[in-house]
Coordinates of C-alpha atoms in Angstrom, one line a residue:
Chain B
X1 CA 0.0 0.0 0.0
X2 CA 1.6 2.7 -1.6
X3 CA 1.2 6.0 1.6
X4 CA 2.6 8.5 -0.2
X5 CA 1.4 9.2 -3.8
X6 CA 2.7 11.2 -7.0
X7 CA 0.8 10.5 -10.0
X8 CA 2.3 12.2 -12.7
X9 CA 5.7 10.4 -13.7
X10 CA 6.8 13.6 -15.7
X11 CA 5.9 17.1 -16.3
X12 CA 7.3 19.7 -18.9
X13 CA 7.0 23.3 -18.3
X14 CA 8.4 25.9 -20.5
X15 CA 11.2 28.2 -18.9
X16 CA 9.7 31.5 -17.1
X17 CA 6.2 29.5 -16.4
X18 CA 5.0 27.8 -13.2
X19 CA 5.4 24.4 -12.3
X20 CA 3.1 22.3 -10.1
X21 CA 4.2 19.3 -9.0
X22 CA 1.7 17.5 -7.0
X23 CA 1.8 14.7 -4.5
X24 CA -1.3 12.9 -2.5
X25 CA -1.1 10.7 0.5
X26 CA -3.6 8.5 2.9
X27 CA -1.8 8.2 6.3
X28 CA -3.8 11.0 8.9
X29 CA -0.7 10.6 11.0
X30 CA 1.9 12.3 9.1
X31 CA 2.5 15.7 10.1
X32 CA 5.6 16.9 8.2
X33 CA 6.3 16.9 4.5
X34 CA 9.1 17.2 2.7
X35 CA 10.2 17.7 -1.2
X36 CA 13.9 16.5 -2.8
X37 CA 15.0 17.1 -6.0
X38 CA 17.7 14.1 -7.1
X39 CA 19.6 14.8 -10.3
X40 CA 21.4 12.0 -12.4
X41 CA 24.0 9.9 -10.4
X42 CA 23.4 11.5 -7.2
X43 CA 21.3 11.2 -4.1
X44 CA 18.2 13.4 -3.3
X45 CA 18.8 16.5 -1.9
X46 CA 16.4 18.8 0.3
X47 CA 14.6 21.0 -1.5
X48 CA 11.7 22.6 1.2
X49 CA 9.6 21.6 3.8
X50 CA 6.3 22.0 5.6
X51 CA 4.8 21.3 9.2
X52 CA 0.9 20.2 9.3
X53 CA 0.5 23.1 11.4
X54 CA 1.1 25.2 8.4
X55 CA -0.4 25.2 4.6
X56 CA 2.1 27.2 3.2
X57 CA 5.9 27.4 2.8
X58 CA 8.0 30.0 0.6
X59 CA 11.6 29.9 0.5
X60 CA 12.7 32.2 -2.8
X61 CA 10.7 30.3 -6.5
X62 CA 9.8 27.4 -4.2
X63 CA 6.9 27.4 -2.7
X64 CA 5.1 24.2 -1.1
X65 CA 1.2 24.2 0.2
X66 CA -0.5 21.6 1.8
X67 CA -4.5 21.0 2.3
X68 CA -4.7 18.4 5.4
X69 CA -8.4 17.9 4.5
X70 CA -7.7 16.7 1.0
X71 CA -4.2 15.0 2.3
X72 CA -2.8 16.6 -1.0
X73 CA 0.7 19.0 -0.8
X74 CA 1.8 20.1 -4.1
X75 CA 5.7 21.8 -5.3
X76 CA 5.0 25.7 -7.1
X77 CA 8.0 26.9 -8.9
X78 CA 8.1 30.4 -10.4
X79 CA 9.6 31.1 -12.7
X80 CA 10.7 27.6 -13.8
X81 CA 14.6 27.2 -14.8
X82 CA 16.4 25.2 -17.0
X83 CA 18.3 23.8 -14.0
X84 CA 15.2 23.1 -12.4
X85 CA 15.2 20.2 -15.0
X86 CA 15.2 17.2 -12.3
X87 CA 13.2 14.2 -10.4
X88 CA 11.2 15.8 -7.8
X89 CA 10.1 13.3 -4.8
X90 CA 7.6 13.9 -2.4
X91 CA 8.3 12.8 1.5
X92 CA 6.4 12.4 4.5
X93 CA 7.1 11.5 7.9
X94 CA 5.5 11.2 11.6
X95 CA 7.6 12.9 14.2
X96 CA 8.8 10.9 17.1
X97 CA 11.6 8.6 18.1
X98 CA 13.4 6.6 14.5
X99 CA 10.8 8.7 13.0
X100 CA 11.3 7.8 9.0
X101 CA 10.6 9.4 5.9
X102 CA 7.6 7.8 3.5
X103 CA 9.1 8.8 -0.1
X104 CA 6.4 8.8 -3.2
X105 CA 7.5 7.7 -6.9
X106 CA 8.7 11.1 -8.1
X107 CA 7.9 13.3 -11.1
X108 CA 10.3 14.2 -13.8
X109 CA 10.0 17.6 -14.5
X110 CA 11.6 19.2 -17.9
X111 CA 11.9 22.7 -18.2
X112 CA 11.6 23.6 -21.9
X113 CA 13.9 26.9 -23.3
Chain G
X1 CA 30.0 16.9 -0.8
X2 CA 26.2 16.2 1.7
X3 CA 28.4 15.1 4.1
X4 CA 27.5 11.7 3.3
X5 CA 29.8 10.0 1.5
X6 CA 29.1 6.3 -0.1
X7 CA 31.7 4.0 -1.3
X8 CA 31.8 2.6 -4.2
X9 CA 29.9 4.5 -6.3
X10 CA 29.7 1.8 -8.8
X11 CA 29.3 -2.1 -7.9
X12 CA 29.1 -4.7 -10.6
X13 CA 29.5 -8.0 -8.6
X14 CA 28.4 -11.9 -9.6
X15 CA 25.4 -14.3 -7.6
X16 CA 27.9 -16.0 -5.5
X17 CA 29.8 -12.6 -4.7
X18 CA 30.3 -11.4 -1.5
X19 CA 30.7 -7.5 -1.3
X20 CA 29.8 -4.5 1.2
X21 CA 28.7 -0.7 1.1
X22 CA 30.1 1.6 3.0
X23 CA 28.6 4.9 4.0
X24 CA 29.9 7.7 6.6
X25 CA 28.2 10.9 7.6
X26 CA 30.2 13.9 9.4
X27 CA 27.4 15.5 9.9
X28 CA 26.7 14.6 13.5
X29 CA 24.3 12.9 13.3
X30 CA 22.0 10.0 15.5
X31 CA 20.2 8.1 13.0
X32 CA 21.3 6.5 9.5
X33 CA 19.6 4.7 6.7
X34 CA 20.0 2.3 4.0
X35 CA 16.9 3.1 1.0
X36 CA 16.9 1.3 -2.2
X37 CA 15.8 2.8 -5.5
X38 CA 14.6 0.7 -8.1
X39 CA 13.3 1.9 -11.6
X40 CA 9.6 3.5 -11.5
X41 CA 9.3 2.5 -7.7
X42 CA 9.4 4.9 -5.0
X43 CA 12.5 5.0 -2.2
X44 CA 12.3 1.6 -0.4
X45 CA 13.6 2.0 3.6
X46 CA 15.5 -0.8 4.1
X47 CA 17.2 -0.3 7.4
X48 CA 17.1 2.5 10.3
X49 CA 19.4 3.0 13.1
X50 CA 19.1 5.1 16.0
X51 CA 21.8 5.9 18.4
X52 CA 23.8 2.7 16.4
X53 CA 20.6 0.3 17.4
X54 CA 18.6 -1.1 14.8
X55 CA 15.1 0.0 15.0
X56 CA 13.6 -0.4 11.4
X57 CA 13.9 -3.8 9.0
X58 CA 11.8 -3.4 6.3
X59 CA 11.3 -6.6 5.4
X60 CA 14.3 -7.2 3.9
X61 CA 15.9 -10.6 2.7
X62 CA 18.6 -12.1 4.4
X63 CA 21.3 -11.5 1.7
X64 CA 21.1 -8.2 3.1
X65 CA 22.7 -7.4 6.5
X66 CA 23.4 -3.9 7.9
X67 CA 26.3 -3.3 10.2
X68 CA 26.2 0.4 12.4
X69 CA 29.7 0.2 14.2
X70 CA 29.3 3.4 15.6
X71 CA 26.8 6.8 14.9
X72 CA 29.1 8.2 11.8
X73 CA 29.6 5.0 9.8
X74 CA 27.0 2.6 8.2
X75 CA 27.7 -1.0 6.4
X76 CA 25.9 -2.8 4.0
X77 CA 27.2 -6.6 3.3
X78 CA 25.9 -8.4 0.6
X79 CA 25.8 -12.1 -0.2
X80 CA 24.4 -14.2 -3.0
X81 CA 21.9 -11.2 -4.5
X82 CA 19.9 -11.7 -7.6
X83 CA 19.8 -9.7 -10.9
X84 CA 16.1 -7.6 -9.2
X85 CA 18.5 -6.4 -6.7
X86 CA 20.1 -4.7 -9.0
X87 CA 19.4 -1.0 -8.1
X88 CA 21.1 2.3 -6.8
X89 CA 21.3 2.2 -3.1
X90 CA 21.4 5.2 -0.7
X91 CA 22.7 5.4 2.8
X92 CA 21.1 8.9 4.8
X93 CA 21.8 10.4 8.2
X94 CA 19.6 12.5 10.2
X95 CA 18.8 13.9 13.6
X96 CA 16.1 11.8 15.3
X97 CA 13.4 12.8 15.3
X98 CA 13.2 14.2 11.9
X99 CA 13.3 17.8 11.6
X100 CA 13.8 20.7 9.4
X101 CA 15.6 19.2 6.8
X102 CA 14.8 15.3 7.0
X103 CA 17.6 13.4 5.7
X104 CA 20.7 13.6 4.3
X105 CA 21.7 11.7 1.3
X106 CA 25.1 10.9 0.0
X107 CA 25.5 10.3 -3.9
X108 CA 24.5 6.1 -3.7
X109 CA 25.8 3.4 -4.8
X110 CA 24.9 1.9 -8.2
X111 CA 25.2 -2.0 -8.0
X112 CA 24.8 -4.3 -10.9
X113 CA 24.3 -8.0 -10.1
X114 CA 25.0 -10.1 -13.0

């Protein structure tokens, strides 16, 4: 049972425009999300966060909302950059002790020139 | 450089092979990780330990065993794997709990089993 969902495997945006990257998931008990961006040959890297006690998140083009009632967060990025061009992965986690991060399949996002 | 650093990047090894990861944070942190990543399939959390005790085992076959010496180093031996375990494996440190950032990833290790 897959807890943390993205359903689009790939998205291409032309450079300047917004991305949305969207991500879904069914466990009530997470209460921090997280995105990663992962390019070829290396590991995921932290990208931005969010606490369930918040819906929104900005930190510079990135900005990350989450609606608990619809257990949906989704990944804006404004304007979209050619170096943007990655695999964006969705995380979630419960807080407490060996708390552990729930990853979704990712999304392959192009950015067009 | 994460601060996580995996060795060898690469891994091309036969069924009957016996090899091992190596992973080693200098981040400070208390927890460390072992995900797999398979084509089309989401990370897969393979091990978790906390304060160098194991407190996670996803299920995970035999021919996999993790070895946490101490809080900054992370082992993974491998013995007689199949061709499906063929994947790019990732060794992450964090504080726990989780905050702010999550994890920290190093750059994984790309094993082939032939």
């Amino acid at each position: 049972d897959q807890q943390v969902k993205q359903n689009s495997p790939s998205l291409s945006v032309q450079e300047g425009r917004i991305s949305i990257l969207n991500c879904d998931y069914t466990n009530s008990m997470f209460d921090y999300f997280l995105w990663y961006k992962k390019y070829p040959a290396e590991g995921p890297t932290f990208l931005i966060s969010i606490s369930s006690i918040k819906d929104k998140n900005e930190d510079g083009r990135f900005t990350v909302f989450l609606n608990k009632s619809a257990k949906h967060l989704s990944l804006h990025i404004v304007p979209s950059q050619p170096g943007d061009s990655a695999v964006y992965f969705c995380a979630a986690s419960r807080t407490g002790t060996a708390s552990k991060l729930t990853f979704g399949t990712g999304t392959r996002l192009q950015v067009t020139l | 450089e994460t601060g996580v650093t995996q060795t060898p990047r690469h891994l091309v090894m036969g069924m009957t092979n016996k090899k091992s990861l190596k992973c080693e944070q200098h981040l400070g942190h208390n927890a460390m990780y072992w995900y797999k990543q398979s084509a089309k399939k989401p990370l897969e959390l393979m091990f978790v330990y906390s304060l160098e005790e194991r407190v996670e085992n996803n299920s995970v076959p035999s021919r996999f065993s993790p070895e946490c010496p101490n809080s900054s180093h992370l082992f993974l031996h491998l013995h007689t794997l199949q061709p499906e375990d063929s994947a790019l494996y990732l060794c992450a440190s964090s504080q726990d709990p989780i905050v702010n950032q999550g994890v920290t990833f190093g750059s994984g290790t790309r094993l082939t089993v032939v």
